[in-house]
CSV table of C-alpha atoms and ligand atoms in Angstrom, one decimal:
chain,number,residue,atom,x,y,z
A,243,MET,CA,87.5,118.5,72.5
A,244,LYS,CA,88.2,122.2,72.9
A,245,LEU,CA,88.3,123.4,76.5
A,246,PRO,CA,89.5,126.7,77.9
A,247,GLY,CA,93.3,126.9,78.5
A,248,MET,CA,93.0,126.3,82.2
A,249,PHE,CA,91.9,122.7,81.6
A,250,LYS,CA,94.6,120.1,81.2
A,251,LEU,CA,93.4,116.6,80.1
A,252,SER,CA,96.0,113.8,80.2
A,253,PRO,CA,96.6,112.2,76.8
A,254,GLU,CA,95.0,109.0,78.0
A,255,VAL,CA,91.8,110.6,79.3
A,256,SER,CA,91.6,113.0,76.3
A,257,LYS,CA,91.7,110.0,73.9
A,258,ALA,CA,89.1,108.0,75.9
A,259,ILE,CA,86.7,110.9,76.0
A,260,LEU,CA,87.2,111.7,72.3
A,261,HIS,CA,86.4,108.1,71.3
A,262,GLY,CA,83.4,107.7,73.7
A,263,LYS,CA,85.2,105.2,75.8
A,264,PRO,CA,84.2,104.6,79.4
A,265,VAL,CA,85.9,107.1,81.9
A,266,VAL,CA,85.5,107.3,85.7
A,267,ALA,CA,86.3,110.6,87.5
A,268,LEU,CA,88.0,110.3,90.9
A,269,GLU,CA,88.2,113.2,93.4
A,270,SER,CA,91.4,114.3,95.2
A,271,THR,CA,90.3,115.9,98.5
A,272,VAL,CA,90.0,112.4,99.8
A,273,ILE,CA,93.8,112.0,99.0
A,274,THR,CA,94.9,115.4,100.3
A,275,HIS,CA,92.6,115.9,103.3
A,276,GLY,CA,90.5,112.7,103.8
A,277,LEU,CA,93.0,110.0,104.5
A,278,PRO,CA,96.3,109.8,106.4
A,279,ARG,CA,99.7,109.2,104.7
A,280,PRO,CA,100.8,106.7,103.3
A,281,GLN,CA,97.4,105.1,102.9
A,282,ASN,CA,96.2,108.1,100.8
A,283,LEU,CA,98.6,107.5,97.9
A,284,GLU,CA,98.2,103.7,98.1
A,285,LEU,CA,94.5,104.2,97.9
A,286,ALA,CA,94.7,106.7,95.0
A,287,GLN,CA,96.8,104.3,93.0
A,288,SER,CA,94.6,101.3,93.7
A,289,LEU,CA,91.4,103.2,92.7
A,290,GLU,CA,93.0,103.9,89.3
A,291,ALA,CA,94.0,100.2,89.0
A,292,ILE,CA,90.5,99.0,89.9
A,293,VAL,CA,88.9,101.3,87.3
A,294,ARG,CA,91.4,100.1,84.7
A,295,GLU,CA,90.7,96.4,85.6
A,296,GLY,CA,87.1,97.2,85.2
A,297,GLY,CA,87.7,98.3,81.6
A,298,ALA,CA,87.5,102.0,82.0
A,299,THR,CA,89.9,104.9,82.1
A,300,PRO,CA,90.5,106.6,85.5
A,301,ALA,CA,90.5,110.4,85.5
A,302,THR,CA,91.8,111.6,88.9
A,303,ILE,CA,91.0,115.3,89.0
A,304,ALA,CA,93.0,117.9,90.9
A,305,VAL,CA,94.3,121.5,90.5
A,306,ILE,CA,98.1,121.6,89.9
A,307,ASP,CA,99.8,125.0,89.6
A,308,GLY,CA,96.6,126.6,88.6
A,309,GLU,CA,95.7,124.0,85.9
A,310,LEU,CA,92.5,122.0,86.2
A,311,CYS,CA,94.0,118.5,85.6
A,312,VAL,CA,91.8,115.7,84.4
A,313,GLY,CA,93.9,112.5,84.7
A,314,LEU,CA,97.2,112.8,86.5
A,315,GLU,CA,100.6,111.3,85.7
A,316,PRO,CA,101.9,109.0,88.5
A,317,ALA,CA,104.5,111.6,89.7
A,318,GLN,CA,101.8,114.2,89.9
A,319,LEU,CA,99.6,111.9,92.0
A,320,GLU,CA,102.6,111.2,94.3
A,321,ALA,CA,103.5,114.9,94.7
A,322,LEU,CA,99.8,115.7,95.6
A,323,ALA,CA,99.5,112.9,98.2
A,324,ASN,CA,102.8,113.8,99.8
A,325,ASN,CA,102.3,117.6,100.1
A,326,PRO,CA,100.6,118.5,103.3
A,327,SER,CA,100.2,122.2,102.5
A,328,VAL,CA,98.0,121.9,99.3
A,329,ARG,CA,94.6,123.5,99.5
A,330,LYS,CA,91.2,121.9,99.8
A,331,LEU,CA,89.3,123.2,96.8
A,332,SER,CA,85.5,123.3,96.7
A,333,SER,CA,83.5,125.0,93.9
A,334,ARG,CA,83.9,128.5,95.4
A,335,ASP,CA,87.7,128.0,95.6
A,336,LEU,CA,88.5,127.0,92.0
A,337,ALA,CA,88.7,130.5,90.4
A,338,ALA,CA,91.2,131.7,93.1
A,339,ALA,CA,93.3,128.6,92.7
A,340,VAL,CA,93.5,129.0,88.9
A,341,ALA,CA,94.2,132.8,89.2
A,342,GLN,CA,96.9,132.3,91.8
A,343,LYS,CA,98.4,129.2,90.2
A,344,ALA,CA,97.9,127.2,93.3
A,345,SER,CA,97.5,123.4,93.8
A,346,GLY,CA,94.9,121.5,95.7
A,347,GLY,CA,92.7,118.5,96.1
A,348,THR,CA,89.2,119.0,94.6
A,349,THR,CA,86.2,118.1,96.7
A,350,VAL,CA,83.2,116.2,95.2
A,351,ALA,CA,81.7,119.6,94.4
A,352,ALA,CA,84.7,120.9,92.5
A,353,THR,CA,85.4,117.6,90.9
A,354,LEU,CA,81.8,117.4,89.6
A,355,ARG,CA,82.2,120.7,87.9
A,356,ILE,CA,85.5,119.9,86.2
A,357,ALA,CA,84.3,116.4,85.2
A,358,ALA,CA,81.1,117.7,83.7
A,359,SER,CA,83.0,120.3,81.6
A,360,SER,CA,85.1,117.4,80.4
A,361,ARG,CA,82.0,115.4,79.4
A,362,ILE,CA,82.7,112.7,82.0
A,363,ARG,CA,79.5,111.1,83.2
A,364,VAL,CA,80.5,108.8,86.1
A,365,PHE,CA,82.3,109.6,89.3
A,366,ALA,CA,83.3,107.4,92.3
A,367,THR,CA,84.0,108.7,95.8
A,368,GLY,CA,83.7,107.4,99.4
A,369,GLY,CA,81.0,109.5,101.0
A,370,ILE,CA,79.4,112.7,99.7
A,371,GLY,CA,79.3,115.8,101.9
A,372,GLY,CA,76.0,117.1,103.4
A,373,VAL,CA,74.4,118.9,106.3
A,374,HIS,CA,76.6,119.0,109.4
A,375,ARG,CA,75.3,118.0,112.8
A,376,GLY,CA,74.4,120.9,115.1
A,377,SER,CA,75.0,123.6,112.5
A,378,GLN,CA,72.3,123.2,109.9
A,379,TRP,CA,73.7,126.1,107.9
A,380,ASP,CA,76.9,124.2,107.2
A,381,ILE,CA,75.8,122.4,104.1
A,382,SER,CA,78.4,121.0,101.8
A,383,ALA,CA,78.6,122.5,98.3
A,384,ASP,CA,78.6,118.9,97.2
A,385,LEU,CA,74.8,119.0,97.3
A,386,PRO,CA,73.9,121.9,95.1
A,387,GLU,CA,76.7,120.9,92.7
A,388,LEU,CA,75.4,117.4,92.4
A,389,ALA,CA,71.9,118.7,91.6
A,390,ARG,CA,73.4,120.8,88.8
A,391,GLN,CA,75.9,118.5,87.1
A,392,PRO,CA,74.7,115.5,85.0
A,393,LEU,CA,76.8,112.7,86.5
A,394,VAL,CA,76.3,109.5,88.3
A,395,LEU,CA,78.0,109.8,91.7
A,396,VAL,CA,78.8,106.3,93.2
A,397,CYS,CA,79.2,106.6,96.9
A,398,ALA,CA,78.3,104.8,100.2
A,399,GLY,CA,75.8,107.6,100.9
A,400,ALA,CA,76.8,110.7,102.8
A,401,LYS,CA,79.6,110.6,105.4
A,402,ALA,CA,78.3,109.2,108.7
A,403,ILE,CA,79.7,112.3,110.6
A,404,LEU,CA,76.8,114.3,109.1
A,405,ASP,CA,73.1,114.7,109.9
A,406,LEU,CA,71.9,112.0,107.5
A,407,PRO,CA,68.1,112.6,107.7
A,408,ALA,CA,68.7,116.3,107.0
A,409,THR,CA,71.0,115.5,104.1
A,410,LEU,CA,68.5,113.1,102.6
A,411,GLU,CA,65.8,115.8,102.7
A,412,GLN,CA,68.2,118.1,100.9
A,413,PHE,CA,68.5,115.6,98.0
A,414,GLU,CA,64.7,115.5,97.7
A,415,THR,CA,64.5,119.3,97.7
A,416,LEU,CA,67.2,119.5,95.0
A,417,GLY,CA,65.6,116.8,92.9
A,418,VAL,CA,68.5,114.4,93.1
A,419,PRO,CA,67.5,110.7,92.9
A,420,VAL,CA,69.0,108.7,95.7
A,421,VAL,CA,69.3,105.2,94.2
A,422,GLY,CA,70.2,102.1,96.2
A,423,TYR,CA,72.6,99.8,94.4
A,424,GLY,CA,71.2,96.3,95.1
A,425,SER,CA,69.6,97.6,98.3
A,426,ASP,CA,66.5,99.4,99.6
A,427,ASN,CA,68.5,100.8,102.5
A,428,TYR,CA,70.3,104.1,102.4
A,429,PRO,CA,73.8,103.2,103.6
A,430,ALA,CA,75.6,105.2,106.3
A,431,PHE,CA,79.1,105.3,104.9
A,432,TYR,CA,80.8,102.9,107.4
A,433,SER,CA,77.6,101.1,108.1
A,434,VAL,CA,75.4,99.0,105.7
A,435,GLU,CA,72.2,100.6,107.1
A,436,SER,CA,71.3,104.1,108.3
A,437,GLY,CA,67.7,103.4,109.2
A,438,LEU,CA,66.7,105.5,106.2
A,439,SER,CA,65.4,104.5,102.8
A,440,THR,CA,66.6,105.4,99.3
A,441,SER,CA,64.1,106.9,96.8
A,442,ASN,CA,64.7,104.1,94.3
A,443,ARG,CA,66.6,100.9,93.7
A,444,VAL,CA,68.5,99.3,90.8
A,445,ASP,CA,70.1,95.9,90.7
A,446,SER,CA,72.6,96.2,88.0
A,447,ALA,CA,75.0,98.6,86.3
A,448,ALA,CA,72.7,98.5,83.2
A,449,GLU,CA,69.7,99.5,85.2
A,450,ALA,CA,71.7,102.3,86.8
A,451,ALA,CA,72.8,103.6,83.4
A,452,MET,CA,69.3,103.5,82.1
A,453,LEU,CA,67.9,105.4,85.1
A,454,ALA,CA,70.6,108.1,84.7
A,455,ARG,CA,70.1,108.5,81.0
A,456,THR,CA,66.4,108.9,81.5
A,457,HIS,CA,67.0,111.5,84.3
A,458,TRP,CA,69.2,113.5,81.9
A,459,GLN,CA,66.7,113.3,79.1
A,460,LEU,CA,64.2,114.8,81.6
A,461,GLY,CA,66.6,117.7,82.2
A,462,GLY,CA,67.9,116.4,85.5
A,463,GLY,CA,71.4,116.8,86.9
A,464,GLY,CA,73.2,114.4,89.2
A,465,VAL,CA,72.2,110.9,90.3
A,466,LEU,CA,73.4,109.7,93.7
A,467,LEU,CA,74.0,106.0,93.5
A,468,ALA,CA,74.3,104.6,97.0
A,469,ALA,CA,76.3,101.4,97.3
A,470,PRO,CA,76.4,99.6,100.7
A,471,PRO,CA,79.9,99.4,102.1
A,472,PRO,CA,81.6,95.9,101.9
A,473,VAL,CA,80.3,93.8,104.9
A,474,GLU,CA,83.8,92.5,105.8
A,475,THR,CA,84.9,95.9,107.1
A,476,ALA,CA,81.5,97.6,107.7
A,477,ILE,CA,80.8,98.7,111.3
A,478,GLU,CA,77.5,98.7,113.2
A,479,ARG,CA,75.8,102.0,113.4
A,480,GLU,CA,75.5,102.1,117.2
A,481,GLU,CA,79.3,101.5,117.5
A,482,VAL,CA,80.2,104.3,115.0
A,483,GLU,CA,77.8,106.7,116.6
A,484,ALA,CA,79.6,106.9,119.9
A,485,TRP,CA,82.9,107.8,118.2
A,486,ILE,CA,81.2,110.4,116.1
A,487,VAL,CA,79.4,112.1,119.0
A,488,GLN,CA,82.7,112.3,120.9
A,489,ALA,CA,84.6,113.6,117.8
A,490,GLN,CA,81.9,116.3,117.1
A,491,ALA,CA,82.0,117.4,120.8
A,492,GLU,CA,85.8,117.8,120.5
A,493,ALA,CA,85.4,119.8,117.2
A,494,ASP,CA,82.9,122.1,118.9
A,495,ALA,CA,85.1,122.6,122.0
A,496,GLN,CA,88.1,123.4,119.8
A,497,ASP,CA,85.9,125.7,117.6
A,498,ILE,CA,86.8,123.8,114.4
A,499,ARG,CA,84.7,125.3,111.6
A,500,GLY,CA,84.2,125.5,107.8
A,501,GLN,CA,86.5,123.4,105.6
A,502,ARG,CA,88.3,121.9,108.6
A,503,VAL,CA,85.3,120.2,110.1
A,504,SER,CA,85.1,117.1,107.8
A,505,PRO,CA,88.8,116.3,107.8
A,506,PHE,CA,89.0,116.7,111.6
A,507,LEU,CA,86.0,114.4,112.3
A,508,LEU,CA,87.2,111.7,109.9
A,509,ALA,CA,90.7,111.7,111.4
A,510,ARG,CA,89.4,111.7,115.0
A,511,VAL,CA,86.9,108.8,114.3
A,512,ALA,CA,89.8,106.8,112.8
A,513,GLU,CA,91.8,107.3,116.0
A,514,LEU,CA,88.9,106.5,118.3
A,515,SER,CA,88.0,103.4,116.3
A,516,ASN,CA,91.6,102.1,116.4
A,517,GLY,CA,91.8,102.4,112.6
A,518,ARG,CA,88.6,100.4,111.9
A,519,SER,CA,86.8,103.3,110.3
A,520,LEU,CA,89.9,103.8,108.1
A,521,GLN,CA,89.7,100.2,106.9
A,522,ALA,CA,86.0,100.6,106.2
A,523,ASN,CA,86.6,103.9,104.3
A,524,LEU,CA,89.3,102.3,102.1
A,525,ALA,CA,87.2,99.2,101.3
A,526,LEU,CA,84.2,101.2,100.4
A,527,LEU,CA,86.2,103.6,98.2
A,528,LYS,CA,87.5,100.6,96.2
A,529,ASN,CA,84.1,99.0,96.0
A,530,ASN,CA,82.6,102.2,94.6
A,531,ALA,CA,85.4,102.5,92.0
A,532,ARG,CA,84.6,99.0,90.8
A,533,ILE,CA,80.9,99.7,90.4
A,534,ALA,CA,81.6,103.1,88.7
A,535,ALA,CA,83.7,101.4,86.0
A,536,GLU,CA,80.8,99.0,85.3
A,537,ILE,CA,78.3,101.9,84.9
A,538,ALA,CA,80.7,103.9,82.8
A,539,LYS,CA,80.9,100.9,80.4
A,540,GLU,CA,77.2,100.6,80.2
A,541,LEU,CA,76.8,104.3,79.4
A,542,ALA,CA,79.5,104.1,76.8
A,543,SER,CA,78.0,101.1,75.0
A,544,ALA,CA,74.5,102.6,75.1
A,545,ASN,CA,76.0,105.7,73.4
A,546,THR,CA,77.6,103.6,70.7
A,547,LEU,CA,74.3,101.8,70.0
A,548,ASN,CA,72.4,105.1,69.7
A,549,ALA,CA,75.1,106.7,67.4
B,168,PSU,N1,84.8,110.7,100.8
B,168,PSU,C1,85.7,110.1,101.7
B,168,PSU,N2,86.6,110.9,102.3
B,168,PSU,C2,86.6,112.3,102.1
B,168,PSU,C3,85.7,112.9,101.2
B,168,PSU,C4,84.8,112.1,100.6
B,168,PSU,O1,85.7,108.9,101.9
B,168,PSU,O2,87.5,113.0,102.6
B,168,PSU,C5,85.8,114.4,100.9
B,168,PSU,C6,85.1,114.7,99.5
B,168,PSU,O3,86.1,115.4,98.7
B,168,PSU,C7,83.9,115.6,99.9
B,168,PSU,C8,84.5,116.4,101.1
B,168,PSU,O4,83.6,116.5,98.8
B,168,PSU,O5,85.1,115.3,101.8
B,168,PSU,C9,83.4,117.1,101.8
B,168,PSU,O6,83.9,118.2,102.5
B,168,PSU,P1,82.9,119.3,103.2
B,168,PSU,O7,82.1,118.5,104.2
B,168,PSU,O8,83.8,120.3,103.8
B,168,PSU,O9,82.1,119.9,102.1
B,169,MN,MN1,81.1,122.9,105.2
C-alpha cells in the first residue's frame, strides 16, 4: 500500500493489512495523558498481547518525530509511555506535529484519521470523548471524526466525566449508530448502566461486523460499539457521580480548559476513588481490545469470502 511519506507502518502491520489479515488500531493518548505511570506502559503492552491472543495484529498509533506511526516497536512504546513532555494530539494538531517533527499520543480523533488512511477498520479504546459538563461548546473532536471515518470503535461508551445525554444526542445528529454489545443499556465507562439506551444491539462479533459493513455500504462512517465494562471492577453510577462532581468543581476553580480537562478529571477521579476508577479503566480497556480482535477477524473473513 502506498501512503504519503509521513506515514510509517511497522513491517508487521504493513504485512497484515496487505494480506487482508485482521488488524486492531489502538490509540496512544490513553498512554501519554490518560493513565499514570507505570500502569500506562503495562496497559499498552497488555492490550497488544490481548489483540494478538485474539488472533489479530495490534497497531498502536502515535506520532514519533513527526512520523505517523502505525504499529510501534517495543522500544518506541516504552519511550512514549515514559516521556511526560510529549504532546496530546487531536485531529487539529496532526499537521503541526508532522511539520515540526514532534512526538505525541494520538487521541481517538487523530487515531481514527490515521487508521482510516491505513485501511484499518477496527479500533479499541476505553471511553470516547464527548460533550463536557457545564461547557456545552467543549465537544471532543472524537465525535465529528468518528462520524467521518469508516471504523468500528469499541469502547465502554463515552467517559463518565462528560455530559452523557448530550453526547448521545450528538451521535444521533452525526448519524453514528450507538450499538450495545450484548446489552440494551448504554454503559457509562466505569458503570454498566448510564440510565440511557443505545440505538441498537448486537449479540456477537459476527453481528457487529455485519451491521458495520451494511453501514459502510450505505455511505456511513464510524460505528460506536458500546461494550459494558467488566462487572468485577465496575462501579455504581451514584458512587462515581460524587467524585466527578467534585473533580469538575476543582477543574472549574483552577480554570482548567481545553485539552487539559479530560486528563485532569480522569486523574482526580482516580485519586478520589482510591484507585478504583483506575482499576475499572484498565479492565474495560482490556475487555474492549478482546472484543475488537473478534470483530476484526469477522470483518477479515467476510472480506475473504467476498473476494
Ligand atoms: N479512553 C480512556 N482514557 C483516555 C482516553 C480514552 O480510557 O485518556 C483519551 C482518548 O484519547 C480520547 C481523549 O480521544 O481521551 C479525549 O480527549 P478530549 O476530551 O480532550 O477530546
Ligand atoms: Mn475539549
